Tab-separated table of C-alpha atoms in Angstrom:
chain	number	residue	atom	x	y	z
C	185	UNK	CA	2.700	-16.131	-24.070
C	186	UNK	CA	0.740	-16.361	-27.180
C	187	UNK	CA	2.913	-19.290	-28.096
C	188	UNK	CA	2.273	-21.242	-24.981
C	189	UNK	CA	-1.657	-20.492	-25.274
C	190	UNK	CA	-1.485	-21.642	-28.791
C	191	UNK	CA	0.145	-25.051	-27.809
C	192	UNK	CA	-2.280	-25.534	-24.936
C	193	UNK	CA	-5.269	-24.853	-27.326
C	194	UNK	CA	-4.056	-27.550	-29.891
C	195	UNK	CA	-3.885	-29.965	-26.853
C	196	UNK	CA	-6.963	-29.141	-25.097
C	197	UNK	CA	-9.195	-27.409	-27.632
C	198	UNK	CA	-9.589	-24.550	-25.071
C	199	UNK	CA	-7.903	-21.030	-24.954
C	200	UNK	CA	-5.876	-20.858	-21.647
C	201	UNK	CA	-5.430	-17.247	-21.055
C	202	UNK	CA	-5.009	-17.472	-17.228
C	203	UNK	CA	-2.642	-20.652	-17.399
C	204	UNK	CA	-0.398	-18.788	-19.868
C	205	UNK	CA	-0.381	-15.751	-17.652
C	206	UNK	CA	0.517	-17.818	-14.644
C	207	UNK	CA	3.308	-19.616	-16.588
C	208	UNK	CA	4.735	-16.353	-17.954
C	209	UNK	CA	4.721	-14.891	-14.308
C	210	UNK	CA	6.629	-17.806	-12.949
C	211	UNK	CA	9.062	-17.529	-15.724
C	212	UNK	CA	9.526	-13.888	-15.037
C	213	UNK	CA	9.885	-14.276	-11.216
C	214	UNK	CA	12.621	-16.929	-11.695
C	215	UNK	CA	14.411	-15.114	-14.264
C	216	UNK	CA	15.022	-12.101	-11.815
C	217	UNK	CA	17.691	-13.901	-9.568
C	218	UNK	CA	19.252	-15.565	-12.628
C	219	UNK	CA	19.720	-12.142	-14.130
C	220	UNK	CA	20.898	-10.790	-10.944
C	221	UNK	CA	23.551	-13.333	-10.625
C	222	UNK	CA	24.697	-12.575	-14.241
C	223	UNK	CA	24.841	-8.795	-13.240
C	224	UNK	CA	22.054	-8.041	-15.658
C	225	UNK	CA	19.375	-6.830	-13.257
C	226	UNK	CA	18.708	-3.717	-14.979
C	227	UNK	CA	17.865	-5.452	-18.110
C	228	UNK	CA	15.069	-7.549	-16.267
C	229	UNK	CA	12.753	-4.404	-16.435
C	230	UNK	CA	12.661	-5.006	-20.186
C	231	UNK	CA	11.271	-8.695	-19.688
C	232	UNK	CA	8.897	-6.965	-16.969
C	233	UNK	CA	7.737	-4.508	-19.704
C	234	UNK	CA	7.118	-7.473	-22.061
C	235	UNK	CA	5.004	-9.191	-19.430
C	236	UNK	CA	2.921	-5.936	-19.100
C	237	UNK	CA	2.051	-6.233	-22.786
C	238	UNK	CA	1.261	-10.011	-22.597
C	239	UNK	CA	-1.007	-9.525	-19.672
C	240	UNK	CA	-3.379	-7.566	-21.734
C	241	UNK	CA	-4.185	-10.855	-23.404
C	242	UNK	CA	-5.356	-12.166	-20.043
C	243	UNK	CA	-8.174	-9.638	-19.871
C	244	UNK	CA	-8.985	-9.740	-23.658
C	245	UNK	CA	-12.305	-11.658	-23.195
C	246	UNK	CA	-14.374	-8.687	-23.285
C	247	UNK	CA	-14.177	-5.820	-25.594
C	248	UNK	CA	-14.607	-3.176	-22.686
C	249	UNK	CA	-11.947	-4.780	-20.417
C	250	UNK	CA	-9.550	-4.994	-23.342
C	251	UNK	CA	-10.116	-1.331	-24.183
C	252	UNK	CA	-9.266	-0.389	-20.564
C	253	UNK	CA	-6.385	-2.621	-20.312
C	254	UNK	CA	-4.855	-1.158	-23.576
C	255	UNK	CA	-5.487	2.482	-22.200
C	256	UNK	CA	-3.628	1.571	-18.928
C	257	UNK	CA	-0.943	-0.482	-20.349
C	258	UNK	CA	0.233	2.313	-22.747
C	259	UNK	CA	1.505	4.648	-19.994
C	260	UNK	CA	2.765	1.735	-18.010
C	261	UNK	CA	5.076	0.595	-20.839
C	262	UNK	CA	6.226	4.119	-21.550
C	263	UNK	CA	6.994	4.516	-17.848
C	264	UNK	CA	8.961	1.520	-17.662
C	265	UNK	CA	11.044	2.228	-20.920
C	266	UNK	CA	11.563	6.101	-19.966
C	267	UNK	CA	12.797	4.957	-16.450
C	268	UNK	CA	15.021	2.330	-18.133
C	269	UNK	CA	16.682	4.860	-20.474
C	270	UNK	CA	16.957	7.963	-18.059
C	271	UNK	CA	16.656	6.572	-14.626
C	272	UNK	CA	15.551	9.935	-12.929
C	273	UNK	CA	13.249	10.371	-10.020
C	274	UNK	CA	10.570	11.777	-12.395
C	275	UNK	CA	10.507	8.720	-14.680
C	276	UNK	CA	10.677	6.516	-11.534
C	277	UNK	CA	7.599	7.736	-10.171
C	278	UNK	CA	5.644	7.925	-13.393
C	279	UNK	CA	6.719	4.241	-14.070
C	280	UNK	CA	5.574	3.099	-10.483
C	281	UNK	CA	2.177	4.831	-10.457
C	282	UNK	CA	1.388	3.711	-14.169
C	283	UNK	CA	2.401	0.221	-13.615
C	284	UNK	CA	0.754	-0.151	-10.353
C	285	UNK	CA	-2.608	1.135	-11.674
C	286	UNK	CA	-2.194	-1.566	-14.532
C	287	UNK	CA	-1.404	-4.420	-12.419
C	288	UNK	CA	-4.316	-3.574	-10.137
C	289	UNK	CA	-6.792	-3.528	-12.918
C	290	UNK	CA	-5.441	-6.933	-14.231
C	291	UNK	CA	-5.756	-8.342	-10.822
C	292	UNK	CA	-9.313	-7.036	-10.553
C	293	UNK	CA	-10.268	-8.415	-13.902
C	294	UNK	CA	-8.704	-11.882	-13.655
C	295	UNK	CA	-10.032	-12.352	-10.196
C	296	UNK	CA	-13.514	-11.386	-11.207
C	297	UNK	CA	-13.497	-13.593	-14.372
C	298	UNK	CA	-11.631	-16.700	-12.836
C	299	UNK	CA	-13.098	-16.833	-9.359
C	300	UNK	CA	-16.463	-15.020	-9.184
C	301	UNK	CA	-17.731	-15.648	-12.621
C	302	UNK	CA	-20.497	-18.214	-12.786
C	303	UNK	CA	-19.902	-21.472	-14.580
C	304	UNK	CA	-17.886	-24.603	-14.149
C	305	UNK	CA	-14.701	-24.434	-12.307
C	306	UNK	CA	-11.812	-25.443	-14.765
C	307	UNK	CA	-7.974	-25.754	-14.293
C	308	UNK	CA	-7.574	-22.525	-16.195
C	309	UNK	CA	-9.756	-20.605	-13.752
C	310	UNK	CA	-7.710	-22.094	-10.910
C	311	UNK	CA	-4.619	-20.982	-12.729
C	312	UNK	CA	-6.140	-17.624	-12.854
C	313	UNK	CA	-6.689	-17.465	-9.071
C	314	UNK	CA	-2.998	-18.483	-8.601
C	315	UNK	CA	-1.762	-15.822	-11.016
C	316	UNK	CA	-3.688	-13.081	-9.275
C	317	UNK	CA	-1.964	-14.406	-6.124
C	318	UNK	CA	1.353	-13.746	-7.591
C	319	UNK	CA	0.420	-10.518	-9.176
C	320	UNK	CA	-0.559	-9.319	-5.543
C	321	UNK	CA	2.941	-10.086	-4.432
C	322	UNK	CA	4.449	-8.176	-7.172
C	323	UNK	CA	2.050	-5.179	-6.646
C	324	UNK	CA	2.897	-5.061	-2.947
C	325	UNK	CA	6.887	-5.362	-3.868
C	326	UNK	CA	6.321	-2.154	-6.009
C	327	UNK	CA	4.615	-0.378	-3.210
C	328	UNK	CA	7.698	-1.291	-0.924
C	329	UNK	CA	9.870	0.039	-3.614
C	330	UNK	CA	8.154	3.330	-3.416
C	331	UNK	CA	8.496	3.710	0.322
C	332	UNK	CA	12.148	2.846	0.117
C	333	UNK	CA	12.730	5.267	-2.464
C	334	UNK	CA	11.159	7.887	-0.205
C	335	UNK	CA	12.879	6.793	2.906
C	336	UNK	CA	15.914	4.557	2.337
C	337	UNK	CA	15.894	3.680	6.236
C	338	UNK	CA	12.149	2.192	5.954
C	339	UNK	CA	13.344	-1.261	6.123
C	340	UNK	CA	15.959	-3.051	8.122
C	341	UNK	CA	17.969	-5.700	6.333
C	342	UNK	CA	17.635	-4.090	2.868
C	343	UNK	CA	20.825	-4.647	0.948
C	344	UNK	CA	22.395	-2.296	-1.738
C	345	UNK	CA	19.414	-0.344	-2.334
C	346	UNK	CA	19.603	2.185	-5.284
C	347	UNK	CA	16.915	4.110	-7.129
C	348	UNK	CA	17.504	2.286	-10.228
C	349	UNK	CA	16.501	-0.914	-8.778
C	350	UNK	CA	13.631	0.416	-6.465
C	351	UNK	CA	10.876	-0.886	-8.632
C	352	UNK	CA	12.119	-4.404	-9.342
C	353	UNK	CA	14.736	-5.129	-6.566
C	354	UNK	CA	14.713	-8.844	-5.593
C	355	UNK	CA	14.701	-7.887	-2.044
C	356	UNK	CA	11.315	-6.332	-2.288
C	357	UNK	CA	9.842	-9.270	-4.142
C	358	UNK	CA	11.338	-11.687	-1.642
C	359	UNK	CA	10.010	-9.546	1.265
C	360	UNK	CA	6.609	-9.190	-0.312
C	361	UNK	CA	5.953	-13.022	-0.777
C	362	UNK	CA	7.356	-13.787	2.557
C	363	UNK	CA	5.141	-11.287	4.060
C	364	UNK	CA	1.959	-12.408	1.850
C	365	UNK	CA	2.347	-16.017	2.944
C	366	UNK	CA	3.009	-14.859	6.606
C	367	UNK	CA	6.289	-16.902	6.592
C	368	UNK	CA	8.260	-14.056	8.211
C	369	UNK	CA	11.831	-15.081	8.307
C	370	UNK	CA	12.964	-11.853	9.987
C	371	UNK	CA	16.173	-11.130	7.955
C	372	UNK	CA	14.234	-8.076	6.426
C	373	UNK	CA	11.709	-6.196	8.357
C	374	UNK	CA	9.956	-2.897	8.173
C	375	UNK	CA	11.000	0.033	10.420
C	376	UNK	CA	9.126	3.204	9.196
C	377	UNK	CA	5.465	3.272	10.418
C	378	UNK	CA	4.080	3.248	6.641
C	379	UNK	CA	6.116	0.489	5.884
C	380	UNK	CA	4.845	-1.551	8.970
C	381	UNK	CA	1.235	-0.822	8.076
C	382	UNK	CA	1.769	-1.895	4.598
C	383	UNK	CA	3.211	-5.099	5.674
C	384	UNK	CA	0.556	-6.098	8.286
C	385	UNK	CA	-2.026	-5.170	5.686
C	386	UNK	CA	-0.482	-7.489	3.130
C	387	UNK	CA	-0.219	-10.249	5.539
C	388	UNK	CA	-3.973	-9.951	6.577
C	389	UNK	CA	-5.050	-9.683	2.944
C	390	UNK	CA	-3.075	-12.792	1.860
C	391	UNK	CA	-4.819	-14.881	4.284
C	392	UNK	CA	-8.284	-13.363	3.625
C	393	UNK	CA	-7.510	-13.809	-0.043
C	394	UNK	CA	-6.839	-17.659	0.379
C	395	UNK	CA	-9.961	-18.159	2.550
C	396	UNK	CA	-12.250	-16.394	0.122
C	397	UNK	CA	-10.935	-18.049	-2.973
C	398	UNK	CA	-10.766	-21.550	-1.748
C	399	UNK	CA	-14.178	-21.186	-0.566
C	400	UNK	CA	-15.576	-19.982	-3.830
C	401	UNK	CA	-13.719	-22.594	-5.948
C	402	UNK	CA	-14.984	-25.233	-3.757
C	403	UNK	CA	-18.484	-24.204	-3.974
C	404	UNK	CA	-18.529	-23.689	-7.574
C	405	UNK	CA	-17.096	-27.354	-7.898
C	406	UNK	CA	-19.843	-28.730	-5.567
C	407	UNK	CA	-22.497	-26.695	-7.364
C	408	UNK	CA	-21.394	-28.191	-10.871
C	409	UNK	CA	-21.425	-31.690	-9.483
C	410	UNK	CA	-24.919	-31.175	-8.058
C	411	UNK	CA	-25.993	-29.232	-11.255
C	412	UNK	CA	-27.210	-26.246	-8.854
C	413	UNK	CA	-26.618	-22.475	-9.326
C	414	UNK	CA	-24.315	-20.881	-6.985
C	415	UNK	CA	-25.431	-17.296	-5.633
C	416	UNK	CA	-23.044	-14.536	-6.172
């Protein structure tokens, strides 16, 4: 991530924290099915752990946000590594809770800084909004893994579920983004009440996210062209 940002900084003369976050997320998501095809799914969590560390850079603009991110990423990394090494229910829950808390914080900070901060709209800020959209999908996928770990029959169409893959299983990532975009193929669907509630809430949230984000980005661009301030 730092290498990508360094290259972009030399080309554009600006730091591209959100652009590098976006590209690293895209690479991470594409890497999962490739490693699954090779039978190395378990080791994908190591790349995910590295992504957690790199995500700290995206919120490093302010000292306070950086300190909070460092505080949250420490148990998240320890949770991922402990689950990778021991694969117990205890390490699984510790990993899910700590990673979820860190991702939620990164989503909040990046969205605030890229979408709701004042100033001119840039391509890097647009990249930040897209990165948040992808992080939301991953966060919901993590939540679906929690539900399936507690109730293996919570989803219909879930293939080869195991506790070892509950946090990162491709099926959950797939179902999360299909739901977030309201695509809904129907090959996998929630059955348990809590799973259904989480699914429809993600679908609604995904549409509201797009509507609010696009409206804000457009208003910032219009305000910049007219040189008028935009009310918060």
